[in-house]
Coordinates of C-alpha atoms in Angstrom, one line a residue:
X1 CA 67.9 153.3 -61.8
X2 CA 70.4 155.3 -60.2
X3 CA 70.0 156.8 -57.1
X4 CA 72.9 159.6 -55.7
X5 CA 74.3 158.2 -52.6
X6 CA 73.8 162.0 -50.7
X7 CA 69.4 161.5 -51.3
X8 CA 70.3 157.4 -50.6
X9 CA 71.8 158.1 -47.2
X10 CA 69.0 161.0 -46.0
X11 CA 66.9 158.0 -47.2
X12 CA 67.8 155.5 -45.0
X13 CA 68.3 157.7 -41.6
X14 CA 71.7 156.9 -41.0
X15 CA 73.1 160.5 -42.1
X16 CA 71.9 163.5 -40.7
X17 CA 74.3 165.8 -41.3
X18 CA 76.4 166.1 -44.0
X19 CA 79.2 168.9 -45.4
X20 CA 77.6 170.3 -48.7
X21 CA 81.0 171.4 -49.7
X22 CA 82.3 167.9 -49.6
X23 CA 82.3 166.3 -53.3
X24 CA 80.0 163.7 -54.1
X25 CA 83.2 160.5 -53.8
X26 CA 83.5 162.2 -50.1
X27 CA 80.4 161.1 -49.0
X28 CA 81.0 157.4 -49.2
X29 CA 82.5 157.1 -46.2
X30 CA 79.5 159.0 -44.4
X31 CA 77.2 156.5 -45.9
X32 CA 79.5 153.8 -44.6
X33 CA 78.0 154.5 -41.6
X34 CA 74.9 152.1 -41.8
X35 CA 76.6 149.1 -43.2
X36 CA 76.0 148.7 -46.9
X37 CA 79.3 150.2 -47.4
X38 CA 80.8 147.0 -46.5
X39 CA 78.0 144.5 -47.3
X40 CA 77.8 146.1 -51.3
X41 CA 80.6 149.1 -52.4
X42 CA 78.8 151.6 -54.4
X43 CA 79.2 150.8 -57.9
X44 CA 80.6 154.5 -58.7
X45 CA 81.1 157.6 -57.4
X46 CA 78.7 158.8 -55.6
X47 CA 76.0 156.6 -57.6
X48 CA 74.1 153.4 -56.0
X49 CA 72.7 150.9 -58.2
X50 CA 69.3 149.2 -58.1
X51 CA 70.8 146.2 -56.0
X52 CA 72.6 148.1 -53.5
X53 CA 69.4 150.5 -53.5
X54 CA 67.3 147.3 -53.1
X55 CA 69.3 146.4 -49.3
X56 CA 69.4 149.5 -48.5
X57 CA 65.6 149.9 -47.8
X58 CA 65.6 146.7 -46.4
X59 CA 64.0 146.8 -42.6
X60 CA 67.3 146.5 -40.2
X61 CA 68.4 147.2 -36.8
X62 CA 68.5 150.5 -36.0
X63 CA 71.8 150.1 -34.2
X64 CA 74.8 152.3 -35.7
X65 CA 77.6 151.0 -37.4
X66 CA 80.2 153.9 -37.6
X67 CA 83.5 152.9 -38.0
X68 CA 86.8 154.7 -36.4
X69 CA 89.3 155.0 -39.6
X70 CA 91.9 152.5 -37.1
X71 CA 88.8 149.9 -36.7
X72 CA 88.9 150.6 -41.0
X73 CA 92.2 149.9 -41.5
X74 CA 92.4 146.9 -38.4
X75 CA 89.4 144.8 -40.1
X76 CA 90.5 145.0 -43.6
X77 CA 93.9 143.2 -42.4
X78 CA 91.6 140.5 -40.7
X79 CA 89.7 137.3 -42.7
X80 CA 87.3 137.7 -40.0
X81 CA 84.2 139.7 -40.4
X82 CA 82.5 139.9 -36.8
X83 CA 82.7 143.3 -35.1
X84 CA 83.4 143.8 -31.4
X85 CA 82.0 147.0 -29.4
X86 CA 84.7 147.0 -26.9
X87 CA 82.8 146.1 -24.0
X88 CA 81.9 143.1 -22.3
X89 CA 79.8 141.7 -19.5
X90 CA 82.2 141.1 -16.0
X91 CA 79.9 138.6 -15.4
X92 CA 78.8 134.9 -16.1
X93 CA 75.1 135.0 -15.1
X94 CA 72.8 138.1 -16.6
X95 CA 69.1 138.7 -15.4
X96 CA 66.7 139.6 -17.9
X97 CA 62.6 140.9 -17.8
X98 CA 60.2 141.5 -20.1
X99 CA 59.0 144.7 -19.4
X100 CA 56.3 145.8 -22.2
X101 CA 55.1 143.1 -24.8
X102 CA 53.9 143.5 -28.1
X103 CA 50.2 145.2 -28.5
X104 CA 49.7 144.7 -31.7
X105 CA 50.8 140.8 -32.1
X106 CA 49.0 137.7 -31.9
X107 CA 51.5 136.3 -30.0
X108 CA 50.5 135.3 -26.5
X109 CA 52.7 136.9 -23.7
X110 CA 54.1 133.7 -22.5
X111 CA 54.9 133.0 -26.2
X112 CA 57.0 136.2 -26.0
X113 CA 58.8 134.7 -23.2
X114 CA 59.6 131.6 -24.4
X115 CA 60.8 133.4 -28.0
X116 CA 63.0 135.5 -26.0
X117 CA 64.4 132.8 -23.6
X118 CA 64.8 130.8 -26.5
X119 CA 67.3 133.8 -28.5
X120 CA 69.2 134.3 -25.2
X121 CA 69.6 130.7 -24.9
X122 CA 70.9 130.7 -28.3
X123 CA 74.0 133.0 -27.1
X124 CA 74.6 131.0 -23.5
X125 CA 75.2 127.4 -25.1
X126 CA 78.0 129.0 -27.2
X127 CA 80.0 130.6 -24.6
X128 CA 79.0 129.6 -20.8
X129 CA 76.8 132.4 -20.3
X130 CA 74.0 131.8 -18.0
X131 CA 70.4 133.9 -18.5
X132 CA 67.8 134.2 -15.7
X133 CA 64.8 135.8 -15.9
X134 CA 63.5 137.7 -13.0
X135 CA 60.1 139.4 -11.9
X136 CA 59.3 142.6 -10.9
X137 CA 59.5 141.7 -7.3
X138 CA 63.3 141.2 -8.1
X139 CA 65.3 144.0 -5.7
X140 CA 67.5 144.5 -8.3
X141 CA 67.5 145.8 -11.6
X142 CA 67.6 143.1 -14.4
X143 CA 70.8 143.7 -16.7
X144 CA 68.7 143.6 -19.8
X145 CA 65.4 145.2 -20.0
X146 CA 62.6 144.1 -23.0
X147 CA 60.9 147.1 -24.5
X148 CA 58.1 147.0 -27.2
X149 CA 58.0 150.9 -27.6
X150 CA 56.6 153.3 -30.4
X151 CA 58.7 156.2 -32.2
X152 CA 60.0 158.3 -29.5
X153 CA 60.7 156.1 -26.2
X154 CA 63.5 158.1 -23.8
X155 CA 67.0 156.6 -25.6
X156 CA 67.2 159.0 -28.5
X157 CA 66.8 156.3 -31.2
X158 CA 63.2 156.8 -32.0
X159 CA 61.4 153.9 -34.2
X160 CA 59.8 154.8 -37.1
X161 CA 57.0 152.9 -37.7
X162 CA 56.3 149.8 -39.8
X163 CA 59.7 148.8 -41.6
X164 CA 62.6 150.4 -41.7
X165 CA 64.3 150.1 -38.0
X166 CA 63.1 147.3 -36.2
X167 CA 64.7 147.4 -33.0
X168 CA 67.8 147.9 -31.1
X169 CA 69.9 147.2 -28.3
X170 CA 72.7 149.0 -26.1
X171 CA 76.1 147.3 -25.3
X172 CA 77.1 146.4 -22.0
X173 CA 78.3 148.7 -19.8
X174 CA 77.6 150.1 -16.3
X175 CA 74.9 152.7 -17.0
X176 CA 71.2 151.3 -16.6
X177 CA 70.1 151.1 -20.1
X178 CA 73.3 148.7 -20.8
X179 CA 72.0 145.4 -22.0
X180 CA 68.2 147.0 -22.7
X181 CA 66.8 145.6 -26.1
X182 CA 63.8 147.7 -27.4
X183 CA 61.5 146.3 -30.4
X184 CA 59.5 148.5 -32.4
X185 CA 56.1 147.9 -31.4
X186 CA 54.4 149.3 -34.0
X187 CA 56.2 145.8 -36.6
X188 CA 53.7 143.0 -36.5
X189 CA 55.5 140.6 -34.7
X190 CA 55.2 136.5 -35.4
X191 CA 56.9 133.5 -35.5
X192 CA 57.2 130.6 -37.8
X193 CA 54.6 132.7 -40.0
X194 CA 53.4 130.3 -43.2
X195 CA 53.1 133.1 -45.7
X196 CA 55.6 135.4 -44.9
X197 CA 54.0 138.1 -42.8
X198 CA 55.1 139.8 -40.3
X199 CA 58.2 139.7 -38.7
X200 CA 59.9 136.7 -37.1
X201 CA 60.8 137.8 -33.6
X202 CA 63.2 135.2 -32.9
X203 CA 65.4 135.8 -35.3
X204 CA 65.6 139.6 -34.3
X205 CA 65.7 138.9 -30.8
X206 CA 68.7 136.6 -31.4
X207 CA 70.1 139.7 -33.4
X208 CA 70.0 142.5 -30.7
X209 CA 71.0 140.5 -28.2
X210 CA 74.4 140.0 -29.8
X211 CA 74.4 143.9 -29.4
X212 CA 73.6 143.4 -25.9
X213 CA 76.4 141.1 -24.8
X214 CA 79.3 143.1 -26.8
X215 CA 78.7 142.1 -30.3
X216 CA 78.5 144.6 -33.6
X217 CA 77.4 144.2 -37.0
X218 CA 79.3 141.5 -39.4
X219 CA 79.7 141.1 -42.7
X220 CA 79.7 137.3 -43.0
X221 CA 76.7 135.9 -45.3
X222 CA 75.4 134.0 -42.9
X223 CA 75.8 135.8 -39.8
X224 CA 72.7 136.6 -37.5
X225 CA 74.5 140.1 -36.9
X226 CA 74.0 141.3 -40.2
X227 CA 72.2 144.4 -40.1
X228 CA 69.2 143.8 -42.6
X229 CA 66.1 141.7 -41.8
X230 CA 66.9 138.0 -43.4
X231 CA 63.8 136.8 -42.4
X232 CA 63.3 133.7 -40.1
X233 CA 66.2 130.8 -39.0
X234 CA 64.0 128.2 -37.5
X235 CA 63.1 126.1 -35.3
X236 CA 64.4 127.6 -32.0
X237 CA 65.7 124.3 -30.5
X238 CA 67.6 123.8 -33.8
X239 CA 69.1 126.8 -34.3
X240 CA 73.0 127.4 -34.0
X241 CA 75.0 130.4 -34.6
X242 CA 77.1 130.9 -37.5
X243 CA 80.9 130.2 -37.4
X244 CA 81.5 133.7 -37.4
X245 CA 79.3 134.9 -34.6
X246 CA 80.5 131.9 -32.6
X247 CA 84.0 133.5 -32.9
X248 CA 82.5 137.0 -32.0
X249 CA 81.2 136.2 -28.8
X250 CA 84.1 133.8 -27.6
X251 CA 86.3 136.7 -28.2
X252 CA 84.5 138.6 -26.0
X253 CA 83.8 135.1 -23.1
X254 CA 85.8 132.5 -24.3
X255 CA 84.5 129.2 -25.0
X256 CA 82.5 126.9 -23.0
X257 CA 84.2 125.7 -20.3
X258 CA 84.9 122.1 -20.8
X259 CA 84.7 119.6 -17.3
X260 CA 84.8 116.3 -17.0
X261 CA 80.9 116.0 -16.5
X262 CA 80.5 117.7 -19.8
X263 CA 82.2 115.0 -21.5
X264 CA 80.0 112.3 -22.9
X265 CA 79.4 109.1 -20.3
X266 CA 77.7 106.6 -22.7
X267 CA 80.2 103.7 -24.1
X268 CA 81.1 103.6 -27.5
X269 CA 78.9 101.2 -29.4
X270 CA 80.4 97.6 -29.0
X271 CA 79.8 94.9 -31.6
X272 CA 76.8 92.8 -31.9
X273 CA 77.3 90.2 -30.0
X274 CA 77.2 86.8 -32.1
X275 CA 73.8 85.1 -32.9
X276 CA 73.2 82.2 -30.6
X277 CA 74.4 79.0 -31.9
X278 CA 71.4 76.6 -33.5
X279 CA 71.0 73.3 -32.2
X280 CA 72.8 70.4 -34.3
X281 CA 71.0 68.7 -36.8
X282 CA 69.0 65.7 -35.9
X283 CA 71.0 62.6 -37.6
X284 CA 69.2 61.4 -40.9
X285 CA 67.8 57.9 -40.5
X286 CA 68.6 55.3 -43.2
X287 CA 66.2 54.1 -45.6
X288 CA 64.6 51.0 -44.3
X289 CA 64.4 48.0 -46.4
X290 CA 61.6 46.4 -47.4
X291 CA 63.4 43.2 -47.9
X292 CA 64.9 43.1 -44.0
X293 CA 63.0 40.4 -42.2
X294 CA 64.3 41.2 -38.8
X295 CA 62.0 43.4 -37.3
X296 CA 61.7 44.1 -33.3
X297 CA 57.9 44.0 -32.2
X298 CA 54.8 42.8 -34.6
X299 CA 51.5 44.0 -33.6
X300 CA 47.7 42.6 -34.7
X301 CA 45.1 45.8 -34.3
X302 CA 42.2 45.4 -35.8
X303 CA 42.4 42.5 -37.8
X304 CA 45.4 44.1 -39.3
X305 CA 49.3 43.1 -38.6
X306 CA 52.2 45.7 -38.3
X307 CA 56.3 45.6 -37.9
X308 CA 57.8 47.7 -36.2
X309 CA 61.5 47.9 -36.7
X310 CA 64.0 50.9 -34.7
X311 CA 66.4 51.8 -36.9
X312 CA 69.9 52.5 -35.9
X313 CA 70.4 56.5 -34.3
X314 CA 66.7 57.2 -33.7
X315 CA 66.7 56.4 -29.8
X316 CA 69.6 58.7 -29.8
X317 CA 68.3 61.4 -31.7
X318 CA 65.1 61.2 -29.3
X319 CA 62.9 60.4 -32.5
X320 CA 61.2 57.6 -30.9
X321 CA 61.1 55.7 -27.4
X322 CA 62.5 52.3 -27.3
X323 CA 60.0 49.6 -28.8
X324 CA 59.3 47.0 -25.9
X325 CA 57.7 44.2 -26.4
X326 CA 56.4 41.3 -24.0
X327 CA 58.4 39.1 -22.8
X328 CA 58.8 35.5 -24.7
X329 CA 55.6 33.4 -24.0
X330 CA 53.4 36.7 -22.8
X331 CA 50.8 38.7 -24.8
X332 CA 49.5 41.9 -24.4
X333 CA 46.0 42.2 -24.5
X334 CA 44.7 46.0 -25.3
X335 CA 41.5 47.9 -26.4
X336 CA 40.1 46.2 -29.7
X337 CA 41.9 42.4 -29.1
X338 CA 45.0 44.4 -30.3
X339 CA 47.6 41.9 -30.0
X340 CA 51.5 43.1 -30.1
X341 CA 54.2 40.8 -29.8
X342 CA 58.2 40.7 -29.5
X343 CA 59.7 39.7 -32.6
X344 CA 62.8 38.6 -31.2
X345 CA 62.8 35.8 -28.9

């Protein structure tokens, strides 16, 4: 089915005014203004097809993306998809509070926390920013401020319910609501949800607060700052931004700085050392032969007579301690009239 792109645009919020006069083709560009102008080109004038259609109703941040004709023209000369707002934090270290959580999510408050420490966490490791959260008691106002709020909330972007607009953030700046990042409260809000419901916080907290340090919408496939819901990333200790949005936000902060205590201390792997050496083989001892009639002690146990011959190497090898016998003319009387003798005189 196809939709006209005038009804598609008063679908989707992002036009509220627009010239009757103008012909149907001149009302691309006003539709450009939430993003699927770049993400999918209308497939004719002033037509949308199912696909585009399909994105369109997608839930997404309610942030803007309006364009300036110069910003047009700049990005299309660019391979680079990652948008810039203009402005940037003059600081290294942000404070951050909480101050409304979700009332209709079964996520715990501290949960919550962690989620959101987690997203801002996401942005620091990239780009040297620092994140501290602070109380109420803090004298100070936090830079950004955590909202779940319902349809109208005081900041003229009023949330509309279950999908659609999920939440927003402002860019930095000096005013007080610079940095704030509001979540529709009436979403049902999880994390690492099993089948499907719901909608992964994480991953749109990691969203709006690109927005909140600088960052606008992208283009690139795989960048958090797209502006439609992509459903969750992850594990939150896992998780690592996109080549694209890492490019964004060193734009804006530059890269981590690099010291010589951030450089790996552990050696490189050496070698194994070698396997210890085995102890030599014990000499092989000769056959004896039966025929030899030298032998070096004879013994009578028992009624019964034994020779007893050492062969040559097995003192040395430690096979056998060195036969002794009497001396010539002596006996040795033992246990059992056991009677051994020297063979050799």
């Amino acid at each position: 089915m196809l939709v006209p792109i005038r009804r598609a645009a008063f679908q989707v919020g992002k036009v509220t005014a627009v010239n009757k006069q103008l012909p149907p083709c001149s009302l691309k560009v006003a539709a450009r203004g939430h993003e699927t102008g770049r993400v999918r080109t209308p497939s004719s004038c002033g037509l949308e097809d199912p696909v585009t259609m399909a994105t369109m109703h997608r839930p997404r941040c309610s942030l803007p993306d309006v364009l300036g004709a110069a910003e047009l023209v700049r990005r299309r000369r660019r391979r680079r998809r990652y948008a810039l707002s203009g402005s940037v934090w003059k600081k290294r270290t942000l404070t951050w509070r909480v101050h409304s959580f979700p009332q209709s999510s079964a996520l715990s408050q501290e949960m919550v926390r962690t989620l959101l420490h987690h997203a801002l966490t996401t942005w620091g490791v990239e780009s040297g920013l620092k994140f501290q959260e602070v109380g109420f008691q803090s004298p100070t106002e936090p830079d950004i401020v955590i909202d779940f709020a319902r349809a109208y909330h005081q900041d003229s972007y009023p949330f509309d319910g279950q999908g659609g607009t999920l939440a927003h953030a402002f860019f930095p700046g000096e005013h007080s609501i610079s940095g704030d990042t509001h979540f529709d409260d009436e979403e049902i809000w999880t994390y690492g949800s099993k089948d499907g419901e719901g909608t992964d916080l994480f991953a749109v907290a990691v969203h709006e607060f690109g927005h909140a340090l600088g960052l606008g919408h992208s283009s690139a496939p795989d960048s958090i700052m797209r502006p439609f819901y992509q459903g969750p990333v992850g594990d939150p200790h896992k998780y690592r931004l996109s080549q694209d949005d890492r490019e964004g936000l060193q734009q804006l902060y530059g890269k981590v700085p690099q010291t010589p205590y951030d450089k790996p201390t552990r050696k490189p792997l050496a070698p194994p050392p070698p396997p210890p050496a085995l102890p030599p083989d014990s000499p092989s001892l000769p056959t004896p032969d039966r025929c030899e009639g030298n032998f070096d002690a004879i013994a009578n146990i028992r009624g019964e007579t034994f020779f007893f011959k050492v062969l040559p190497g097995a003192e040395a090898a430690g096979c056998c301690p060195s036969v002794q016998g009497p001396r010539s003319g002596q006996a040795d009387q033992s246990e059992g009239n056991s009677q051994v003798s020297s063979a050799n005189p």
